[in-house]
Amino acid sequence: MFDFIFKRTTDQAADQQAAVATSEQGAAAAASASRREEQAQRAAALAGDEAAAVELILHSEFAGVRLAAAEHVQSQACLEQVLQAMRNTDRRVAKLMQGRLDAIRYRLAEQHKAQACLDQAQRLLQDEKLTPNQVADLDRQWQVTAAVPELAEPFAGARAALAARLEAQVNLQRSIIDAMAALRQLPAAGLAPEEAQQALERHAAAQAEYQQAPEHNALPKHMLSDFAQVLEHSRAALAAASQRPAAAPEAAPAAESPAVAPAAAAAAPAARAPKKPAAPKETDKKFLETLDAMEAALEQGLLHAAADHDKWLKEHKTRLTPAQTDRLNHVRAELKRLGDWARWGGNVSREELVKAVEELPALGLAMSELAKKVGSMRERWKSLDAVSGHAPKSLWERFDSACTAAYAPAAAHFKQLADERHANAAKAQALIDETRNLAASAASEGADLKNVAAAGQRLRQVWGRLGTIDRKEKRKLDQAFDKALGLMLAPLSEQRKIESAKRELLIAEAEQMQASERHTLDNLRRLQERWQEQAKALPLERKIEQALWQRFRAACDAIFAKRKESAHAADHERKAHLHAREALCNELETATFSGDDKAQLAAIAKILRDTAAAWHAAGGVPRASEARITQRYQAAVAKVQGQADAIKRRAGAAQANALRDKLRLCQALESAIGTSADGAAIDGADWQARWSALPPLATEYERALQGRFNAALGALDKVDEQRRSAYAEQLERNRAKLLDEVLRLEIVAGVDSGAEFARERLKMQVEVLQSSLKSGQKPQSAGSAYLQLCAMPALADDRTASRIEQLFRRIGAAERA
């Protein structure tokens, strides 16, 4: 008993909790719907308020509201804020924000490029050395920059100023070139001295103008100096031409004073030498030429060469004239004097050289520089031997020991380097042996090519880090290493050629892709995956791999750039389609119709048909606005269609009333014929007037009721009473048939016949079913049956008339629906 009570209490508590939860869920759903409606109204009322739009996006939990509010966000700061908040929350809003940010950044980048071109143009205007190449580069940069209207006019002005400067440079260069040509032709122009001098002065004045011209710094190198040189040459030529008629000045050789000759000989050996007399015929020509060379060597201070010439003269003695003997003695005395001075000066120089060598260890020079210093000291010592003769033995020994001591650190250093070179050569030979062994093992075992490539790269790196080797050995070792490495990498090289061809095919396939095709991105992604697989399977040489990758990447980037560009173009096109559809919606929303019902229905049908065709021809719209504009269009169409439906309902109601009135008029006329015995009591004109006052019906009903009414009017003929009686009898005979048809039509239309007709209705239903099963044809429709009922002339009581009107209401409502 207690268990039953506890279980029942528990069940009641659970039911109460479920009811509370259901109530809470309903309340939460209602609250959510209310918030959605309120936020949707706020989004619709934003009207370009970015701050309110951002606030609504950040705090709304409904994606549709966020997307509607995102349409009002346009500035870069707000776009970045919304993108940062919605990146992982709402992909549609994030994509919309990212697209607008990309468009803004593209415009800013193009504006920055245009501003850079304008700044460069301004800098070129301030540059004194403007060149056409700089202007051509500026034009190329401006051509690849998108149009920026606000900077186009300033750039055009700066570009015109640059063109003016280039034209001024060309004119200045042409003027200087023409002036130089005129100057070169001036001495031979045959002008009078005064005219030539005036022309020369004009060119000199023009030279000053050229040097002060604004574009003189942009002239080619040496043009102004060439002009000045041509000007001086022309001036000198004109001056020489003006002096030719004057007498040549007397040329009288001045004899040297005997007292001055020795002093002059001490100062300059060439000045002390007497003038050479003409050689007699019996004098050896070679001897005199050697004597002349000896004098020339003394004049140039080449004592060593002069001594060699004197030695030859001593070995080839010949008969000389007294003057020649004096000349030879004088030259030898001068050689002896200068040699004594040279030996004295050479010894002084040697002492200084020895002192400099002895000071070298204290300078702490680098080994290479120390070796160069010692070598240069020894070369200078040798040059002193050639100029001032051999040095004393003691001085030479002192110099040699000083050089040896100074060179000792360098010698040790170079010996160490030589040992290192020999050790490096041994390492190189060992590396060559290792390479040969690897080549043999790779050829015999068929090693993995990827491992071969890694081994080849390792061997190259080790070979590059070997260090210095003697040049002769280095050449031989390089050849041996290249040969061994080539043998080892031969299979790898062949396979790399195949892999390079595969990479080329991938590049060609990427270049042939059409950016506008639907599956391009998927195909491109598969190409990239294939590239990575091939690169991992067998890498190529670094330079080749890098070059091929750059080409493949350029092809991929080109496709992405085209798709991005086409995406921007598609966005603009979709926005244009959106504006067109908005115009269609506005046309439907503001459409008004006038005239009668038929004219209004025709106008409504035309505007709906034209708008639907224009709507489908407009193309796609931005996805964010698609639902909104479609809903607006459907609402506008529904509004216009509602007007048409209202007109149709009004016309249908009028037709229904007219049908009811005409049917009643026919029934009343037939009732009057059936109940009245005297035809004169019925006025046919009155009935015809009442019929004409009613509006026309649809064609089928108008034809059926008009025939029934005309038949009744025809029976009112006063002359033919028998006809009227026959028609009255027909009306009475059709009474039962009318009741059957009414009952049959009630069965077909599903209208209740009443309790008094229950038995007849059941019997009629069986007959209708059996007839339909036997004939196998589709039963007659309710509208056709009702039309036949309306056309049947028969007397009907009030109950039957009421049943006919009830059928009319049911069937007419079904037909209007």
GROMACS .gro file of N, CA, C and O in nm, residues 14-112:
model
  396
   14ALA      N    1   0.694   1.381  -1.115
   14ALA     CA    2   0.759   1.380  -1.247
   14ALA      C    3   0.671   1.450  -1.350
   14ALA      O    4   0.720   1.526  -1.435
   15ASP      N    5   0.539   1.426  -1.343
   15ASP     CA    6   0.449   1.493  -1.436
   15ASP      C    7   0.452   1.643  -1.416
   15ASP      O    8   0.452   1.721  -1.513
   16GLN      N    9   0.458   1.685  -1.289
   16GLN     CA   10   0.464   1.828  -1.263
   16GLN      C   11   0.595   1.890  -1.316
   16GLN      O   12   0.595   1.997  -1.375
   17GLN      N   13   0.708   1.817  -1.297
   17GLN     CA   14   0.836   1.868  -1.349
   17GLN      C   15   0.835   1.877  -1.500
   17GLN      O   16   0.885   1.972  -1.560
   18ALA      N   17   0.777   1.773  -1.565
   18ALA     CA   18   0.770   1.776  -1.712
   18ALA      C   19   0.683   1.892  -1.759
   18ALA      O   20   0.717   1.961  -1.857
   19ALA      N   21   0.574   1.915  -1.686
   19ALA     CA   22   0.487   2.026  -1.725
   19ALA      C   23   0.559   2.159  -1.707
   19ALA      O   24   0.551   2.249  -1.791
   20VAL      N   25   0.634   2.171  -1.595
   20VAL     CA   26   0.710   2.294  -1.571
   20VAL      C   27   0.816   2.314  -1.679
   20VAL      O   28   0.837   2.424  -1.732
   21ALA      N   29   0.885   2.201  -1.716
   21ALA     CA   30   0.989   2.212  -1.820
   21ALA      C   31   0.929   2.251  -1.953
   21ALA      O   32   0.983   2.335  -2.026
   22THR      N   33   0.813   2.189  -1.984
   22THR     CA   34   0.747   2.224  -2.110
   22THR      C   35   0.706   2.370  -2.111
   22THR      O   36   0.721   2.442  -2.210
   23SER      N   37   0.656   2.415  -1.997
   23SER     CA   38   0.616   2.555  -1.986
   23SER      C   39   0.737   2.648  -2.001
   23SER      O   40   0.731   2.750  -2.068
   24GLU      N   41   0.846   2.609  -1.935
   24GLU     CA   42   0.967   2.692  -1.946
   24GLU      C   43   1.020   2.695  -2.089
   24GLU      O   44   1.064   2.799  -2.138
   25GLN      N   45   1.015   2.577  -2.156
   25GLN     CA   46   1.062   2.575  -2.295
   25GLN      C   47   0.974   2.664  -2.383
   25GLN      O   48   1.024   2.735  -2.469
   26GLY      N   49   0.843   2.656  -2.361
   26GLY     CA   50   0.755   2.742  -2.439
   26GLY      C   51   0.780   2.888  -2.413
   26GLY      O   52   0.783   2.970  -2.505
   27ALA      N   53   0.804   2.920  -2.284
   27ALA     CA   54   0.834   3.059  -2.250
   27ALA      C   55   0.965   3.104  -2.312
   27ALA      O   56   0.978   3.216  -2.362
   28ALA      N   57   1.066   3.012  -2.311
   28ALA     CA   58   1.196   3.047  -2.371
   28ALA      C   59   1.183   3.068  -2.521
   28ALA      O   60   1.243   3.160  -2.579
   29ALA      N   61   1.106   2.980  -2.586
   29ALA     CA   62   1.086   2.996  -2.730
   29ALA      C   63   1.015   3.126  -2.762
   29ALA      O   64   1.051   3.198  -2.857
   30ALA      N   65   0.915   3.161  -2.681
   30ALA     CA   66   0.844   3.286  -2.703
   30ALA      C   67   0.936   3.406  -2.682
   30ALA      O   68   0.935   3.502  -2.759
   31ALA      N   69   1.017   3.396  -2.576
   31ALA     CA   70   1.111   3.506  -2.550
   31ALA      C   71   1.213   3.518  -2.663
   31ALA      O   72   1.249   3.628  -2.706
   32SER      N   73   1.261   3.402  -2.715
   32SER     CA   74   1.356   3.405  -2.825
   32SER      C   75   1.294   3.467  -2.950
   32SER      O   76   1.357   3.547  -3.019
   33ALA      N   77   1.172   3.428  -2.979
   33ALA     CA   78   1.104   3.486  -3.095
   33ALA      C   79   1.085   3.636  -3.078
   33ALA      O   80   1.101   3.714  -3.174
   34SER      N   81   1.052   3.677  -2.956
   34SER     CA   82   1.035   3.821  -2.930
   34SER      C   83   1.167   3.896  -2.950
   34SER      O   84   1.170   4.003  -3.011
   35ARG      N   85   1.276   3.838  -2.898
   35ARG     CA   86   1.407   3.904  -2.915
   35ARG      C   87   1.445   3.910  -3.062
   35ARG      O   88   1.500   4.009  -3.110
   36ARG      N   89   1.419   3.799  -3.134
   36ARG     CA   90   1.451   3.797  -3.276
   36ARG      C   91   1.376   3.910  -3.351
   36ARG      O   92   1.434   3.980  -3.434
   37GLU      N   93   1.247   3.921  -3.321
   37GLU     CA   94   1.167   4.023  -3.387
   37GLU      C   95   1.218   4.163  -3.354
   37GLU      O   96   1.230   4.251  -3.441
   38GLU      N   97   1.250   4.183  -3.225
   38GLU     CA   98   1.299   4.316  -3.182
   38GLU      C   99   1.432   4.349  -3.248
   38GLU      O  100   1.454   4.461  -3.297
   39GLN      N  101   1.523   4.251  -3.254
   39GLN     CA  102   1.654   4.275  -3.316
   39GLN      C  103   1.641   4.291  -3.467
   39GLN      O  104   1.714   4.368  -3.529
   40ALA      N  105   1.549   4.218  -3.529
   40ALA     CA  106   1.527   4.234  -3.672
   40ALA      C  107   1.476   4.374  -3.704
   40ALA      O  108   1.517   4.436  -3.803
   41GLN      N  109   1.388   4.427  -3.618
   41GLN     CA  110   1.341   4.564  -3.637
   41GLN      C  111   1.455   4.664  -3.620
   41GLN      O  112   1.465   4.762  -3.695
   42ARG      N  113   1.542   4.638  -3.524
   42ARG     CA  114   1.659   4.727  -3.507
   42ARG      C  115   1.750   4.721  -3.629
   42ARG      O  116   1.802   4.824  -3.673
   43ALA      N  117   1.770   4.602  -3.684
   43ALA     CA  118   1.855   4.589  -3.803
   43ALA      C  119   1.792   4.661  -3.922
   43ALA      O  120   1.863   4.724  -4.002
   44ALA      N  121   1.660   4.653  -3.936
   44ALA     CA  122   1.594   4.721  -4.048
   44ALA      C  123   1.597   4.873  -4.033
   44ALA      O  124   1.591   4.945  -4.133
   45ALA      N  125   1.608   4.922  -3.910
   45ALA     CA  126   1.607   5.066  -3.886
   45ALA      C  127   1.746   5.126  -3.874
   45ALA      O  128   1.760   5.241  -3.832
   46LEU      N  129   1.852   5.050  -3.906
   46LEU     CA  130   1.989   5.103  -3.890
   46LEU      C  131   2.015   5.221  -3.982
   46LEU      O  132   2.075   5.321  -3.940
   47ALA      N  133   1.979   5.209  -4.109
   47ALA     CA  134   1.994   5.319  -4.206
   47ALA      C  135   2.136   5.371  -4.214
   47ALA      O  136   2.162   5.491  -4.211
   48GLY      N  137   2.236   5.280  -4.219
   48GLY     CA  138   2.375   5.322  -4.236
   48GLY      C  139   2.447   5.359  -4.108
   48GLY      O  140   2.560   5.407  -4.114
   49ASP      N  141   2.387   5.339  -3.991
   49ASP     CA  142   2.452   5.370  -3.864
   49ASP      C  143   2.551   5.257  -3.830
   49ASP      O  144   2.511   5.151  -3.782
   50GLU      N  145   2.681   5.279  -3.858
   50GLU     CA  146   2.780   5.174  -3.840
   50GLU      C  147   2.798   5.136  -3.694
   50GLU      O  148   2.811   5.017  -3.660
   51ALA      N  149   2.803   5.234  -3.607
   51ALA     CA  150   2.825   5.204  -3.465
   51ALA      C  151   2.713   5.115  -3.410
   51ALA      O  152   2.738   5.015  -3.341
   52ALA      N  153   2.588   5.151  -3.443
   52ALA     CA  154   2.476   5.069  -3.397
   52ALA      C  155   2.479   4.931  -3.462
   52ALA      O  156   2.446   4.830  -3.397
   53ALA      N  157   2.521   4.925  -3.591
   53ALA     CA  158   2.529   4.796  -3.659
   53ALA      C  159   2.633   4.706  -3.593
   53ALA      O  160   2.609   4.586  -3.571
   54VAL      N  161   2.750   4.761  -3.562
   54VAL     CA  162   2.855   4.682  -3.496
   54VAL      C  163   2.808   4.636  -3.359
   54VAL      O  164   2.828   4.519  -3.320
   55GLU      N  165   2.743   4.722  -3.286
   55GLU     CA  166   2.692   4.685  -3.153
   55GLU      C  167   2.590   4.571  -3.164
   55GLU      O  168   2.592   4.475  -3.086
   56LEU      N  169   2.503   4.580  -3.264
   56LEU     CA  170   2.401   4.476  -3.283
   56LEU      C  171   2.466   4.343  -3.324
   56LEU      O  172   2.426   4.235  -3.275
   57ILE      N  173   2.566   4.348  -3.412
   57ILE     CA  174   2.633   4.224  -3.456
   57ILE      C  175   2.703   4.156  -3.340
   57ILE      O  176   2.698   4.034  -3.324
   58LEU      N  177   2.771   4.234  -3.257
   58LEU     CA  178   2.849   4.176  -3.148
   58LEU      C  179   2.762   4.117  -3.037
   58LEU      O  180   2.808   4.028  -2.964
   59HIS      N  181   2.637   4.164  -3.024
   59HIS     CA  182   2.555   4.119  -2.912
   59HIS      C  183   2.433   4.039  -2.955
   59HIS      O  184   2.354   3.997  -2.870
   60SER      N  185   2.416   4.016  -3.086
   60SER     CA  186   2.299   3.940  -3.131
   60SER      C  187   2.334   3.791  -3.138
   60SER      O  188   2.444   3.753  -3.179
   61GLU      N  189   2.237   3.706  -3.099
   61GLU     CA  190   2.259   3.562  -3.106
   61GLU      C  191   2.194   3.500  -3.228
   61GLU      O  192   2.194   3.378  -3.245
   62PHE      N  193   2.138   3.583  -3.318
   62PHE     CA  194   2.069   3.535  -3.436
   62PHE      C  195   2.152   3.566  -3.560
   62PHE      O  196   2.188   3.682  -3.586
   63ALA      N  197   2.182   3.461  -3.638
   63ALA     CA  198   2.269   3.477  -3.755
   63ALA      C  199   2.207   3.568  -3.860
   63ALA      O  200   2.276   3.648  -3.925
   64GLY      N  201   2.075   3.554  -3.882
   64GLY     CA  202   2.010   3.637  -3.982
   64GLY      C  203   2.015   3.784  -3.946
   64GLY      O  204   2.035   3.870  -4.033
   65VAL      N  205   1.997   3.816  -3.819
   65VAL     CA  206   2.004   3.956  -3.775
   65VAL      C  207   2.146   4.010  -3.793
   65VAL      O  208   2.167   4.122  -3.839
   66ARG      N  209   2.245   3.927  -3.758
   66ARG     CA  210   2.384   3.972  -3.774
   66ARG      C  211   2.416   4.000  -3.921
   66ARG      O  212   2.483   4.098  -3.954
   67LEU      N  213   2.369   3.911  -4.008
   67LEU     CA  214   2.397   3.929  -4.151
   67LEU      C  215   2.328   4.054  -4.205
   67LEU      O  216   2.386   4.128  -4.286
   68ALA      N  217   2.204   4.079  -4.161
   68ALA     CA  218   2.134   4.200  -4.205
   68ALA      C  219   2.204   4.326  -4.155
   68ALA      O  220   2.219   4.424  -4.229
   69ALA      N  221   2.253   4.323  -4.031
   69ALA     CA  222   2.324   4.439  -3.978
   69ALA      C  223   2.460   4.458  -4.044
   69ALA      O  224   2.509   4.570  -4.056
   70ALA      N  225   2.521   4.348  -4.087
   70ALA     CA  226   2.654   4.358  -4.151
   70ALA      C  227   2.649   4.435  -4.281
   70ALA      O  228   2.752   4.487  -4.326
   71GLU      N  229   2.532   4.445  -4.344
   71GLU     CA  230   2.522   4.521  -4.468
   71GLU      C  231   2.551   4.669  -4.447
   71GLU      O  232   2.586   4.740  -4.541
   72HIS      N  233   2.541   4.718  -4.325
   72HIS     CA  234   2.560   4.860  -4.297
   72HIS      C  235   2.702   4.892  -4.250
   72HIS      O  236   2.730   5.007  -4.217
   73VAL      N  237   2.791   4.793  -4.241
   73VAL     CA  238   2.928   4.815  -4.196
   73VAL      C  239   3.017   4.837  -4.318
   73VAL      O  240   3.025   4.749  -4.405
   74GLN      N  241   3.083   4.953  -4.325
   74GLN     CA  242   3.163   4.987  -4.445
   74GLN      C  243   3.303   5.032  -4.411
   74GLN      O  244   3.395   5.010  -4.490
   75SER      N  245   3.328   5.099  -4.299
   75SER     CA  246   3.460   5.154  -4.268
   75SER      C  247   3.557   5.042  -4.230
   75SER      O  248   3.516   4.936  -4.180
   76GLN      N  249   3.687   5.068  -4.250
   76GLN     CA  250   3.788   4.965  -4.227
   76GLN      C  251   3.797   4.926  -4.080
   76GLN      O  252   3.808   4.808  -4.046
   77ALA      N  253   3.792   5.025  -3.992
   77ALA     CA  254   3.804   4.994  -3.849
   77ALA      C  255   3.689   4.906  -3.802
   77ALA      O  256   3.709   4.806  -3.731
   78CYS      N  257   3.569   4.941  -3.842
   78CYS     CA  258   3.453   4.860  -3.801
   78CYS      C  259   3.456   4.722  -3.866
   78CYS      O  260   3.421   4.622  -3.803
   79LEU      N  261   3.500   4.715  -3.992
   79LEU     CA  262   3.510   4.585  -4.058
   79LEU      C  263   3.609   4.495  -3.986
   79LEU      O  264   3.584   4.375  -3.965
   80GLU      N  265   3.726   4.548  -3.947
   80GLU     CA  266   3.825   4.468  -3.876
   80GLU      C  267   3.772   4.424  -3.739
   80GLU      O  268   3.796   4.311  -3.695
   81GLN      N  269   3.698   4.513  -3.672
   81GLN     CA  270   3.643   4.476  -3.540
   81GLN      C  271   3.543   4.362  -3.553
   81GLN      O  272   3.547   4.264  -3.476
   82VAL      N  273   3.454   4.373  -3.651
   82VAL     CA  274   3.353   4.268  -3.670
   82VAL      C  275   3.418   4.138  -3.715
   82VAL      O  276   3.383   4.029  -3.670
   83LEU      N  277   3.519   4.148  -3.805
   83LEU     CA  278   3.586   4.028  -3.853
   83LEU      C  279   3.657   3.955  -3.739
   83LEU      O  280   3.652   3.832  -3.730
   84GLN      N  281   3.722   4.029  -3.651
   84GLN     CA  282   3.792   3.967  -3.539
   84GLN      C  283   3.694   3.896  -3.446
   84GLN      O  284   3.723   3.789  -3.393
   85ALA      N  285   3.575   3.954  -3.430
   85ALA     CA  286   3.478   3.895  -3.338
   85ALA      C  287   3.403   3.778  -3.400
   85ALA      O  288   3.367   3.682  -3.331
   86MET      N  289   3.379   3.783  -3.532
   86MET     CA  290   3.296   3.682  -3.599
   86MET      C  291   3.376   3.577  -3.674
   86MET      O  292   3.317   3.493  -3.743
   87ARG      N  293   3.510   3.579  -3.665
   87ARG     CA  294   3.592   3.489  -3.745
   87ARG      C  295   3.556   3.342  -3.718
   87ARG      O  296   3.548   3.261  -3.810
   88ASN      N  297   3.537   3.308  -3.591
   88ASN     CA  298   3.506   3.169  -3.555
   88ASN      C  299   3.361   3.151  -3.511
   88ASN      O  300   3.325   3.047  -3.456
   89THR      N  301   3.278   3.252  -3.532
   89THR     CA  302   3.140   3.247  -3.485
   89THR      C  303   3.040   3.244  -3.599
   89THR      O  304   2.950   3.160  -3.602
   90ASP      N  305   3.055   3.334  -3.695
   90ASP     CA  306   2.960   3.347  -3.806
   90ASP      C  307   3.039   3.358  -3.935
   90ASP      O  308   3.097   3.462  -3.967
   91ARG      N  309   3.046   3.248  -4.012
   91ARG     CA  310   3.130   3.245  -4.132
   91ARG      C  311   3.077   3.339  -4.240
   91ARG      O  312   3.154   3.399  -4.314
   92ARG      N  313   2.945   3.352  -4.250
   92ARG     CA  314   2.891   3.439  -4.355
   92ARG      C  315   2.927   3.585  -4.329
   92ARG      O  316   2.971   3.656  -4.420
   93VAL      N  317   2.910   3.629  -4.206
   93VAL     CA  318   2.947   3.767  -4.173
   93VAL      C  319   3.097   3.788  -4.187
   93VAL      O  320   3.143   3.890  -4.240
   94ALA      N  321   3.177   3.689  -4.142
   94ALA     CA  322   3.322   3.701  -4.153
   94ALA      C  323   3.365   3.709  -4.300
   94ALA      O  324   3.453   3.788  -4.337
   95LYS      N  325   3.304   3.628  -4.385
   95LYS     CA  326   3.339   3.631  -4.528
   95LYS      C  327   3.302   3.765  -4.590
   95LYS      O  328   3.377   3.822  -4.670
   96LEU      N  329   3.184   3.819  -4.553
   96LEU     CA  330   3.144   3.950  -4.604
   96LEU      C  331   3.241   4.058  -4.559
   96LEU      O  332   3.284   4.143  -4.639
   97MET      N  333   3.280   4.055  -4.431
   97MET     CA  334   3.374   4.154  -4.380
   97MET      C  335   3.511   4.140  -4.448
   97MET      O  336   3.575   4.239  -4.483
   98GLN      N  337   3.556   4.015  -4.466
   98GLN     CA  338   3.686   3.993  -4.529
   98GLN      C  339   3.686   4.043  -4.673
   98GLN      O  340   3.785   4.103  -4.720
   99GLY      N  341   3.578   4.018  -4.746
   99GLY     CA  342   3.570   4.067  -4.884
   99GLY      C  343   3.576   4.218  -4.892
   99GLY      O  344   3.646   4.275  -4.976
  100ARG      N  345   3.505   4.285  -4.803
  100ARG     CA  346   3.509   4.432  -4.805
  100ARG      C  347   3.646   4.484  -4.762
  100ARG      O  348   3.694   4.585  -4.816
  101LEU      N  349   3.708   4.418  -4.665
  101LEU     CA  350   3.843   4.459  -4.625
  101LEU      C  351   3.942   4.442  -4.740
  101LEU      O  352   4.029   4.527  -4.763
  102ASP      N  353   3.930   4.330  -4.813
  102ASP     CA  354   4.019   4.309  -4.927
  102ASP      C  355   4.002   4.418  -5.031
  102ASP      O  356   4.099   4.468  -5.088
  103ALA      N  357   3.876   4.456  -5.056
  103ALA     CA  358   3.852   4.564  -5.153
  103ALA      C  359   3.911   4.695  -5.106
  103ALA      O  360   3.972   4.769  -5.185
  104ILE      N  361   3.895   4.726  -4.976
  104ILE     CA  362   3.952   4.852  -4.923
  104ILE      C  363   4.104   4.849  -4.931
  104ILE      O  364   4.168   4.948  -4.972
  105ARG      N  365   4.165   4.734  -4.892
  105ARG     CA  366   4.311   4.726  -4.897
  105ARG      C  367   4.362   4.736  -5.040
  105ARG      O  368   4.468   4.795  -5.066
  106TYR      N  369   4.287   4.680  -5.134
  106TYR     CA  370   4.328   4.691  -5.274
  106TYR      C  371   4.326   4.837  -5.319
  106TYR      O  372   4.420   4.884  -5.384
  107ARG      N  373   4.220   4.908  -5.283
  107ARG     CA  374   4.213   5.050  -5.319
  107ARG      C  375   4.326   5.129  -5.253
  107ARG      O  376   4.387   5.217  -5.315
  108LEU      N  377   4.352   5.101  -5.125
  108LEU     CA  378   4.459   5.172  -5.055
  108LEU      C  379   4.596   5.142  -5.117
  108LEU      O  380   4.680   5.231  -5.130
  109ALA      N  381   4.617   5.014  -5.156
  109ALA     CA  382   4.745   4.979  -5.219
  109ALA      C  383   4.763   5.052  -5.351
  109ALA      O  384   4.871   5.106  -5.380
  110GLU      N  385   4.657   5.057  -5.431
  110GLU     CA  386   4.667   5.128  -5.559
  110GLU      C  387   4.687   5.277  -5.537
  110GLU      O  388   4.763   5.342  -5.608
  111GLN      N  389   4.620   5.332  -5.435
  111GLN     CA  390   4.639   5.473  -5.404
  111GLN      C  391   4.781   5.500  -5.357
  111GLN      O  392   4.841   5.603  -5.392
  112HIS      N  393   4.837   5.406  -5.278
  112HIS     CA  394   4.975   5.422  -5.232
  112HIS      C  395   5.072   5.419  -5.350
  112HIS      O  396   5.168   5.497  -5.357
   0.00000   0.00000   0.00000
